PDB file of C-alpha atoms in Angstrom:
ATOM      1  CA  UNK X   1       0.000   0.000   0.000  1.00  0.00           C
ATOM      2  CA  UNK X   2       2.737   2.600   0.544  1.00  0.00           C
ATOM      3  CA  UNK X   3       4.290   1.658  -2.614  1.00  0.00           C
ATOM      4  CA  UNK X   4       0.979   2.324  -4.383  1.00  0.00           C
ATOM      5  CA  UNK X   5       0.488   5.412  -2.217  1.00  0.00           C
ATOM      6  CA  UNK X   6       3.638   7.395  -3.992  1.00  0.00           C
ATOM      7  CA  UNK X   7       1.610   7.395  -7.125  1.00  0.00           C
ATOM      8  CA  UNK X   8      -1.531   8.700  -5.835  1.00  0.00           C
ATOM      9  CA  UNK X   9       0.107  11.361  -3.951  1.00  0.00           C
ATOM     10  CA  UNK X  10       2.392  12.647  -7.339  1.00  0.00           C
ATOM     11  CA  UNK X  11      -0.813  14.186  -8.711  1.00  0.00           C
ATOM     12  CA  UNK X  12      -2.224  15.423  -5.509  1.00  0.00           C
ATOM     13  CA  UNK X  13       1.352  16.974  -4.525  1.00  0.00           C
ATOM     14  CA  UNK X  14       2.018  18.597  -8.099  1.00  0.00           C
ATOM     15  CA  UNK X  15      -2.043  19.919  -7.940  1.00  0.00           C
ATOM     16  CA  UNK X  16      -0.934  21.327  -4.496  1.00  0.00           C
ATOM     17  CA  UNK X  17       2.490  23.242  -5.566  1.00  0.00           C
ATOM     18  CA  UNK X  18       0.155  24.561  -8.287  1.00  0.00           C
ATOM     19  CA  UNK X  19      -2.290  25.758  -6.556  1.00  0.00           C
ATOM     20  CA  UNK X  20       0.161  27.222  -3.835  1.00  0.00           C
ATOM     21  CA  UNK X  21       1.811  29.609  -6.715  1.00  0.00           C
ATOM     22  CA  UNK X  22      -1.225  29.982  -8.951  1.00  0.00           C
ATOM     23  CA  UNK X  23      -4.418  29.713  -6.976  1.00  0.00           C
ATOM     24  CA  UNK X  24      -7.444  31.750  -5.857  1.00  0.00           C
ATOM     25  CA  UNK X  25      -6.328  34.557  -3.632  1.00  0.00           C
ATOM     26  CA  UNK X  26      -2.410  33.930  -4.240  1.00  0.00           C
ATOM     27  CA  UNK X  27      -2.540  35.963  -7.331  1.00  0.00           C
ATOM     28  CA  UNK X  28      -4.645  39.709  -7.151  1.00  0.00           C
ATOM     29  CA  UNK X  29      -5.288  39.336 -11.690  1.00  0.00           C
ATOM     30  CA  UNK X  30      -5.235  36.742 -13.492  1.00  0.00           C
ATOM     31  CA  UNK X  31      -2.872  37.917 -16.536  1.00  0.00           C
ATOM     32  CA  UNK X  32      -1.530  36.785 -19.540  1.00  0.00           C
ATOM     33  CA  UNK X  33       2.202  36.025 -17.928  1.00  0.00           C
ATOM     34  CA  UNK X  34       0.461  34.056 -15.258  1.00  0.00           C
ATOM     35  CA  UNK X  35      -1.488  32.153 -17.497  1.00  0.00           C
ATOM     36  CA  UNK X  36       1.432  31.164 -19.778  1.00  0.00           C
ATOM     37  CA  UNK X  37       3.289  30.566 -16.577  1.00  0.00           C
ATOM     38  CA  UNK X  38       0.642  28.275 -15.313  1.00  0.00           C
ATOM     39  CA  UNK X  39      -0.046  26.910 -18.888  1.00  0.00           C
ATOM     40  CA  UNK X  40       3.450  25.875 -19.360  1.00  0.00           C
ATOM     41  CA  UNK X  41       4.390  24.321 -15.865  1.00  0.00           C
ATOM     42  CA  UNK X  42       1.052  22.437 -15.776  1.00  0.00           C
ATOM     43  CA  UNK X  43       1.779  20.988 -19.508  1.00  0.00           C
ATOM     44  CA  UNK X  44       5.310  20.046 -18.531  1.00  0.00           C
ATOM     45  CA  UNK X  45       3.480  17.671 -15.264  1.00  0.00           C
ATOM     46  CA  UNK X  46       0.634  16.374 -18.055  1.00  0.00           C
ATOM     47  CA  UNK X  47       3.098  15.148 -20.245  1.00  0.00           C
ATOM     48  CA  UNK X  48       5.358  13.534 -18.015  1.00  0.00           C
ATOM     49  CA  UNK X  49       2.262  12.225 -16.613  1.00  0.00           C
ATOM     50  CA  UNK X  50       1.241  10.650 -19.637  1.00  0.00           C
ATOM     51  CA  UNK X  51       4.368   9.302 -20.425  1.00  0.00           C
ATOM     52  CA  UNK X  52       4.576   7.333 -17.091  1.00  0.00           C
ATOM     53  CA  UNK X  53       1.155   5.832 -17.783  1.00  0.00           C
ATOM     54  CA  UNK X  54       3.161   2.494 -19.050  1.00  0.00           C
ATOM     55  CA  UNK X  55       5.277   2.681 -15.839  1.00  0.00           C
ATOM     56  CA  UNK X  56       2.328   3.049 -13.948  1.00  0.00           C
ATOM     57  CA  UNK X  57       0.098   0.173 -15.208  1.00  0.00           C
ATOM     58  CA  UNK X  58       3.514  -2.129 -14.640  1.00  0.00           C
ATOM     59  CA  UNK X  59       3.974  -0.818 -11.163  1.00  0.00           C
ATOM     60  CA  UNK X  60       0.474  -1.953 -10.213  1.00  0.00           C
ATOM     61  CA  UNK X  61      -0.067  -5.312 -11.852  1.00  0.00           C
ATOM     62  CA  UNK X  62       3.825  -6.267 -10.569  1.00  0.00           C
ATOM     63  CA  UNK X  63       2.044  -5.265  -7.292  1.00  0.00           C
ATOM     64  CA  UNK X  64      -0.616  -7.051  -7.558  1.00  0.00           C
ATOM     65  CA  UNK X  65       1.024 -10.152  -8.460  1.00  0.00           C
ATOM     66  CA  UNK X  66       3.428 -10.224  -5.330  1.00  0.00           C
ATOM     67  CA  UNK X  67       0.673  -9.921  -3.220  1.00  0.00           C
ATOM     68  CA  UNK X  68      -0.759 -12.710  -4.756  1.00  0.00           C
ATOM     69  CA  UNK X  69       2.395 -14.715  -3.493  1.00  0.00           C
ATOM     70  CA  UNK X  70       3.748 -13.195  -0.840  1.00  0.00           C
ATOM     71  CA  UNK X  71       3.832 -15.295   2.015  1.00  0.00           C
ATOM     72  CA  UNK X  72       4.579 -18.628  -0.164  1.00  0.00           C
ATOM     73  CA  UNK X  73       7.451 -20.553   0.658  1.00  0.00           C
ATOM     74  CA  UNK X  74       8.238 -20.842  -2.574  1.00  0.00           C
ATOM     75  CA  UNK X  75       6.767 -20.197  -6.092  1.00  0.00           C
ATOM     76  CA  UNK X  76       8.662 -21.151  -9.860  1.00  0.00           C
ATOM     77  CA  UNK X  77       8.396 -19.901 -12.842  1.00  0.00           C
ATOM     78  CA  UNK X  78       8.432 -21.693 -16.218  1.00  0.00           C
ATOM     79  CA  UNK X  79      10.697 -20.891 -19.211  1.00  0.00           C
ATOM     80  CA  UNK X  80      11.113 -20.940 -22.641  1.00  0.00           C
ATOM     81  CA  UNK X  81      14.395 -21.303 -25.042  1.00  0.00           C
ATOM     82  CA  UNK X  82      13.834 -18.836 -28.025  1.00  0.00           C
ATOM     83  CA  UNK X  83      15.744 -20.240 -31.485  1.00  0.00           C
ATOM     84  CA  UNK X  84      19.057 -18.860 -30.249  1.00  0.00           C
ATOM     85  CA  UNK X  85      19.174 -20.936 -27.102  1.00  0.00           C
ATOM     86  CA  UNK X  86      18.264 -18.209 -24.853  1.00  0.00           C
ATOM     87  CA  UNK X  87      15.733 -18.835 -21.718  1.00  0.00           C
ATOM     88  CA  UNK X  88      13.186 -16.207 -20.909  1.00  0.00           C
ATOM     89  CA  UNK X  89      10.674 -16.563 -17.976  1.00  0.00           C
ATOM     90  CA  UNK X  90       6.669 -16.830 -19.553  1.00  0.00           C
ATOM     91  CA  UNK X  91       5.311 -14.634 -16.707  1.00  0.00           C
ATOM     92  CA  UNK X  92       4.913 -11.244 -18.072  1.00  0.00           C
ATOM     93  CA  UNK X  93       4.222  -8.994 -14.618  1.00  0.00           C
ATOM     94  CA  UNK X  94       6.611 -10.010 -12.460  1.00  0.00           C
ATOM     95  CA  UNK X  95       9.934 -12.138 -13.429  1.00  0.00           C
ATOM     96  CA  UNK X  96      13.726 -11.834 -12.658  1.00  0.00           C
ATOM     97  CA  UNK X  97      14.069 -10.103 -16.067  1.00  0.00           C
ATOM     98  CA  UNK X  98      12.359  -7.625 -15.754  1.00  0.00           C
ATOM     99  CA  UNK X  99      12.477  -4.043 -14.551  1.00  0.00           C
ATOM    100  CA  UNK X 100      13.949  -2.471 -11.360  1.00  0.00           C
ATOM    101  CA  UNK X 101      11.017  -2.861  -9.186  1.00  0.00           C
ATOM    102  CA  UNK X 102      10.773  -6.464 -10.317  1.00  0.00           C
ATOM    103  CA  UNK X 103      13.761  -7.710  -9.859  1.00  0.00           C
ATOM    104  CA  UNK X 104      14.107  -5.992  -6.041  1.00  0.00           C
ATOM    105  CA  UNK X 105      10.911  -7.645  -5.463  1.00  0.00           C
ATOM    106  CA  UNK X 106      11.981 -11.431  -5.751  1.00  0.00           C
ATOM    107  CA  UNK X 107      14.276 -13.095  -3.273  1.00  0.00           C
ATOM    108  CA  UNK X 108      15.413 -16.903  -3.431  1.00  0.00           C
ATOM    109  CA  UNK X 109      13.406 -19.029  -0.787  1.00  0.00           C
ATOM    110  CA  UNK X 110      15.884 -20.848   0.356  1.00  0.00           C
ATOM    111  CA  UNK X 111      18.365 -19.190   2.386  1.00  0.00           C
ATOM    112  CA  UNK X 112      22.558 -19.298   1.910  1.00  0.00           C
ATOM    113  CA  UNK X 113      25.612 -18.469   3.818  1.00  0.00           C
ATOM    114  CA  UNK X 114      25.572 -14.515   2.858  1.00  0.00           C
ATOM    115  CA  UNK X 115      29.168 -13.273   1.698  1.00  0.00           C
ATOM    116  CA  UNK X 116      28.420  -9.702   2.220  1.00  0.00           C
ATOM    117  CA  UNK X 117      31.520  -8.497   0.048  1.00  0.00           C
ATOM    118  CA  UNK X 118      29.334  -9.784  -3.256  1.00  0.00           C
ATOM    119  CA  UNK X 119      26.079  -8.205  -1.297  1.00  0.00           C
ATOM    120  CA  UNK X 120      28.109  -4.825  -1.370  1.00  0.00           C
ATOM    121  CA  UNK X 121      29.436  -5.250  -4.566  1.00  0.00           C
ATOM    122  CA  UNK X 122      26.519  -5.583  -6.216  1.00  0.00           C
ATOM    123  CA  UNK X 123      24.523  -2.721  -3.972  1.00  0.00           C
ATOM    124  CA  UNK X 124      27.169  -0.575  -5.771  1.00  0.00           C
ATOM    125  CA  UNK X 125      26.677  -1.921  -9.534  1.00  0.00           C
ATOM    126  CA  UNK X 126      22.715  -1.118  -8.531  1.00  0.00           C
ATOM    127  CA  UNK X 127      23.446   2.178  -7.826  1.00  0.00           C
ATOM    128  CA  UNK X 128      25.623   2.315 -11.138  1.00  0.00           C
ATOM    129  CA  UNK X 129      29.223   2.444  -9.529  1.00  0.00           C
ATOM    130  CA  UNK X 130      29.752  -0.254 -11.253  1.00  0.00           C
ATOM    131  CA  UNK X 131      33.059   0.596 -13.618  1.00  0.00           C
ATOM    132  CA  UNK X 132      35.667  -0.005 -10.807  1.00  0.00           C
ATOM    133  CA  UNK X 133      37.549  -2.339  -9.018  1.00  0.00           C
ATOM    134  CA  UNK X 134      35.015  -4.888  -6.651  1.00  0.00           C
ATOM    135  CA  UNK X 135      37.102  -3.899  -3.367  1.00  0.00           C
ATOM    136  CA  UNK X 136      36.829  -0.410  -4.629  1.00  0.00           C
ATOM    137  CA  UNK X 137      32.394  -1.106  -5.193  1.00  0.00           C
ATOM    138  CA  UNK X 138      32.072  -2.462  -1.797  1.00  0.00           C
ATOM    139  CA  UNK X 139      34.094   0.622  -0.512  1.00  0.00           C
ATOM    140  CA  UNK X 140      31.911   2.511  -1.995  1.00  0.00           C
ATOM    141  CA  UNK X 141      28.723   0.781  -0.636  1.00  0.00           C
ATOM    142  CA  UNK X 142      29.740   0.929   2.819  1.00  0.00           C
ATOM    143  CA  UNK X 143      30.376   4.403   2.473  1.00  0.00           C
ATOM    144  CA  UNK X 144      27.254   5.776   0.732  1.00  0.00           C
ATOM    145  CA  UNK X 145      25.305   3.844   3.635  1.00  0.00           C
ATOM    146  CA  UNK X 146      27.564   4.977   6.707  1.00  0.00           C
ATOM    147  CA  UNK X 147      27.469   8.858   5.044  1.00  0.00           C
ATOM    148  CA  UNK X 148      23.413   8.558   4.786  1.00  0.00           C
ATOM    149  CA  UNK X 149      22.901   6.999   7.987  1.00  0.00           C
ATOM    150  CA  UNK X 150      21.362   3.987   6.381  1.00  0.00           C
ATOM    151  CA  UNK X 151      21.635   1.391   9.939  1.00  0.00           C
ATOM    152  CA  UNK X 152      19.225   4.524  11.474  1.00  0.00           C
ATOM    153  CA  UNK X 153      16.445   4.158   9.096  1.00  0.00           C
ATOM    154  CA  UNK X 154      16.606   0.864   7.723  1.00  0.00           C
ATOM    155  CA  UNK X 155      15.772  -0.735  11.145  1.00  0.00           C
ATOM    156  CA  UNK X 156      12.093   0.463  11.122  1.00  0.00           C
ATOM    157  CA  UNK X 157      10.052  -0.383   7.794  1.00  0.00           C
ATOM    158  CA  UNK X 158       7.595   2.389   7.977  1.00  0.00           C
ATOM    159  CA  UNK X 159      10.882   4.921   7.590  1.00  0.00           C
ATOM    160  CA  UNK X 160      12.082   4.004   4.675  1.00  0.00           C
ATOM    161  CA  UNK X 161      10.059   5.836   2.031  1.00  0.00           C
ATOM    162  CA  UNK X 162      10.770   9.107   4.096  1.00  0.00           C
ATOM    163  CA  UNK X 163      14.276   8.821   2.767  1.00  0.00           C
ATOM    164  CA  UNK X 164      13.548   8.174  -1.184  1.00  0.00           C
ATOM    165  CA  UNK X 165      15.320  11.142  -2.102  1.00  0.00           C
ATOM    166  CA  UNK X 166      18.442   9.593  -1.265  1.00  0.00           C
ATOM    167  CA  UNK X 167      18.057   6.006  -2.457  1.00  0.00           C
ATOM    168  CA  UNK X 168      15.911   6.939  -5.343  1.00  0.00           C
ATOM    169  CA  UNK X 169      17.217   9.788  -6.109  1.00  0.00           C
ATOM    170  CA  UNK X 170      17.807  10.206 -10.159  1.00  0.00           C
ATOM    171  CA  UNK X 171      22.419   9.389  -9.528  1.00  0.00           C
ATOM    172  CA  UNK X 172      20.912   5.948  -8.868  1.00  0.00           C
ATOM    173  CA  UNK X 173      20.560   3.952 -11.956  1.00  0.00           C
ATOM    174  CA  UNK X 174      18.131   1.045 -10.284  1.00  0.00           C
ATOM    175  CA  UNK X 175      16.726   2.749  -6.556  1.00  0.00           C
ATOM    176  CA  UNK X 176      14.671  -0.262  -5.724  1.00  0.00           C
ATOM    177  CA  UNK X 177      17.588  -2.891  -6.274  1.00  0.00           C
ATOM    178  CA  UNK X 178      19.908  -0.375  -4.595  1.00  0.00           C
ATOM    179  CA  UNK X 179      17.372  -0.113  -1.419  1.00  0.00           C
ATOM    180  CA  UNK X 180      16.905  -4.204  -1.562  1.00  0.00           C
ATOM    181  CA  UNK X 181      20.877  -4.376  -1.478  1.00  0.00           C
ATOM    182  CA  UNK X 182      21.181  -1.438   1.478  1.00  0.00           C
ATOM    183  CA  UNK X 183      18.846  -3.542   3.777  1.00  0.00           C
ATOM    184  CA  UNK X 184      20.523  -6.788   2.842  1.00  0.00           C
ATOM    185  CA  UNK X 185      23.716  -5.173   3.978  1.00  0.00           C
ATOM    186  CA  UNK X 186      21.869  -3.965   7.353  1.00  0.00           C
ATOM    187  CA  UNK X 187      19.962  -7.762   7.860  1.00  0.00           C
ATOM    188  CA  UNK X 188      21.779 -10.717   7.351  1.00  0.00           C
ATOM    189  CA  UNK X 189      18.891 -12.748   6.744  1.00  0.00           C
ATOM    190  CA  UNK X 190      17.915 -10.489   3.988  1.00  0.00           C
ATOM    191  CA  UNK X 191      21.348 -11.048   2.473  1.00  0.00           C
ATOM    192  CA  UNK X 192      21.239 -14.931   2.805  1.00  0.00           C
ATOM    193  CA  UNK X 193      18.318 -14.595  -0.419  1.00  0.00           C
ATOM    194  CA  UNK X 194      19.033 -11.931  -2.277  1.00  0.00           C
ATOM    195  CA  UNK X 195      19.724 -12.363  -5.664  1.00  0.00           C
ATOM    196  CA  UNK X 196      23.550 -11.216  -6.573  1.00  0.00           C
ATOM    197  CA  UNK X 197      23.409 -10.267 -10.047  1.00  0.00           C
ATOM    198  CA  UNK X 198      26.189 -10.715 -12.182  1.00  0.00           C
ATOM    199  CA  UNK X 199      26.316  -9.964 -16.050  1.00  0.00           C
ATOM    200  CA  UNK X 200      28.704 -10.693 -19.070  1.00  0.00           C
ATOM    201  CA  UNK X 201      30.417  -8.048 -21.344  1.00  0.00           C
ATOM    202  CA  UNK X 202      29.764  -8.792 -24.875  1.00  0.00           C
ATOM    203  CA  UNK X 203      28.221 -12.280 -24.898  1.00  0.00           C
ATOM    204  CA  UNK X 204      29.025 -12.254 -28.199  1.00  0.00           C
ATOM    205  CA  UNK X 205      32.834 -11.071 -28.617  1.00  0.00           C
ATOM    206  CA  UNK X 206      33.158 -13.741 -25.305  1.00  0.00           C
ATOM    207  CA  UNK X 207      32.070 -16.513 -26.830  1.00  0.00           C
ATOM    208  CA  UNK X 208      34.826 -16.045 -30.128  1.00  0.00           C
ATOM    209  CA  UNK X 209      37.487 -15.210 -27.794  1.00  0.00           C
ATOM    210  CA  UNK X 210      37.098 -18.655 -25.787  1.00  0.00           C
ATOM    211  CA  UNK X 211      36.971 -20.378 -29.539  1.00  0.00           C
ATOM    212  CA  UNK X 212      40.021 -18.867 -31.001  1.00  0.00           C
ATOM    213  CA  UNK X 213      41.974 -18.444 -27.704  1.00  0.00           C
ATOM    214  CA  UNK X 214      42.360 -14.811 -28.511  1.00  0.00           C
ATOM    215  CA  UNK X 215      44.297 -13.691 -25.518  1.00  0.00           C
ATOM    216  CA  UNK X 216      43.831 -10.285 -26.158  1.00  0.00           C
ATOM    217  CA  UNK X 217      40.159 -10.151 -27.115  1.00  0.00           C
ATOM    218  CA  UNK X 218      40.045 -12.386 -24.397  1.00  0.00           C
ATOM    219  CA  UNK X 219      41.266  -9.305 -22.005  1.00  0.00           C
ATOM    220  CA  UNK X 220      39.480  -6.685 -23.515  1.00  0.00           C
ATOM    221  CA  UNK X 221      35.925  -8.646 -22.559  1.00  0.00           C
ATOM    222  CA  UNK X 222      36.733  -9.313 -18.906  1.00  0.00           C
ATOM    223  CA  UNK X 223      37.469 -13.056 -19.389  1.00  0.00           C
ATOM    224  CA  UNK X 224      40.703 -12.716 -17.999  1.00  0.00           C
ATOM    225  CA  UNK X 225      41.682 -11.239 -14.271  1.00  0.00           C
ATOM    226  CA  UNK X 226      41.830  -7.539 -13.943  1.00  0.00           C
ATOM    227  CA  UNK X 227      41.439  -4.888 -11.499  1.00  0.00           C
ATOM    228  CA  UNK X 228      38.990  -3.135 -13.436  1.00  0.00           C
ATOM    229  CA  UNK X 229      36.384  -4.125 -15.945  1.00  0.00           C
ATOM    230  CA  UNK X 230      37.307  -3.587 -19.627  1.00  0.00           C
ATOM    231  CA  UNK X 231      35.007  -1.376 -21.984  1.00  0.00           C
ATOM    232  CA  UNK X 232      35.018  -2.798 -25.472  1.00  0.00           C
ATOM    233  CA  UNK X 233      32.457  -0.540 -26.810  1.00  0.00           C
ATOM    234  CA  UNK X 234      34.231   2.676 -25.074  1.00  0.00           C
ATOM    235  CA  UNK X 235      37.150   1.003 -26.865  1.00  0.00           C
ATOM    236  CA  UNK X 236      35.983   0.885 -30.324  1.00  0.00           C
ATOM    237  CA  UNK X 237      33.384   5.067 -29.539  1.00  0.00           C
ATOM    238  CA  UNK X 238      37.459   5.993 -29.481  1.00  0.00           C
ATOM    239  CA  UNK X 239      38.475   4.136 -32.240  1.00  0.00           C
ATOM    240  CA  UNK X 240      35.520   5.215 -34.509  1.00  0.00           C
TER     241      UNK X 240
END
């Protein structure tokens, strides 16, 4: 419900700074610079708000579907291969490949041993510090929580959205991963099911460097060990 809520209240706080700057009384004539004023502040809300209708509809059937599970020791979901081999989940509203809010929204159900290095490696690559060393990403993570006083407010639920300008705030490229990854950091028994995401670079370029043994290619597409992860396509912007 509070997730919901932050919708419902966009229109009713935008309505509100509006009104505040533009309403009945606040104004002694209504004149033509006021009215393009309002005209052009309360088009620039519409059409962002239409835009975000998409967004909106996902938010609330992803929504609805957890609640329909939530609780549920455990729940699967089937797969298909597409012609190139690839497996894609057949559940459209809420899957692990999905958006942001999906992904934060599914843990594993059976618990692990949590290595909280990876957990804090991966709360970094969620916020999108994600083109350094890993030692350097956990760094990081530890000290974007300690700096925001993230142990304060993480310990009571009902605080958390008070403190969505920092987590969600638009330097974070994936907020709800990021927050899933803060608490796991905070709650070990959060961390022991969290997903730890981990992508390749270049699936493609990977795959011929492993069949021609192409040490170099090889390096350039993070299959070999390296302090920092390789850019191949800043590599060839440069070279172009």
């Amino acid at each position: 419900a509070g997730l919901r809520g932050l919708l419902d209240k966009e229109e009713e706080i935008v309505r509100g700074h509006l009104g505040e700057r533009y309403g009945k009384g606040k104004v002694r004539r209504t004149t033509d610079e006021i009215m393009e004023a309002w005209k052009k502040e309360a088009g620039q809300w519409y059409d962002r708000r239409i835009a975000n209708l998409a967004a909106r509809e996902g938010f609330n059937q992803a929504m609805v579907v957890a609640d329909m599970f939530e609780g549920r020791k455990a729940f699967y979901f089937p797969h298909h291969n597409d012609f190139r081999g690839r497996v894609y989940p057949i559940p459209h509203h809420l899957n692990s490949h999905g958006p942001d809010l999906y992904r934060a929204l599914l843990t594993f159900s059976r618990s692990v041993e949590p290595d909280m290095h990876w957990v804090q490696v991966h709360t970094a690559n969620c916020a999108g510090f994600d083109k350094t060393g890993f030692d350097e990403r956990a760094a990081w993570a530890r000290d974007w929580a300690a700096d925001h006083s993230v142990s304060r407010w993480i310990a009571k639920t009902s605080t958390i959205l008070d403190h969505m300008d920092e987590w969600g705030g638009d330097d974070i490229d994936s907020p709800w991963q990021f927050l899933a990854g803060l608490i796991a950091m905070h709650k070990p028994e959060w961390a022991a099911r969290l997903p730890v995401q981990f992508d390749g670079a270049a699936n493609g370029l990977q795959h011929y460097a492993m069949l021609t043994r192409d040490e170099n290619l090889a390096e350039i597409v993070n299959l070999t060990p390296a302090d920092k992860p390789a850019g191949i396509y800043n590599l060839i912007a440069t070279k172009v």
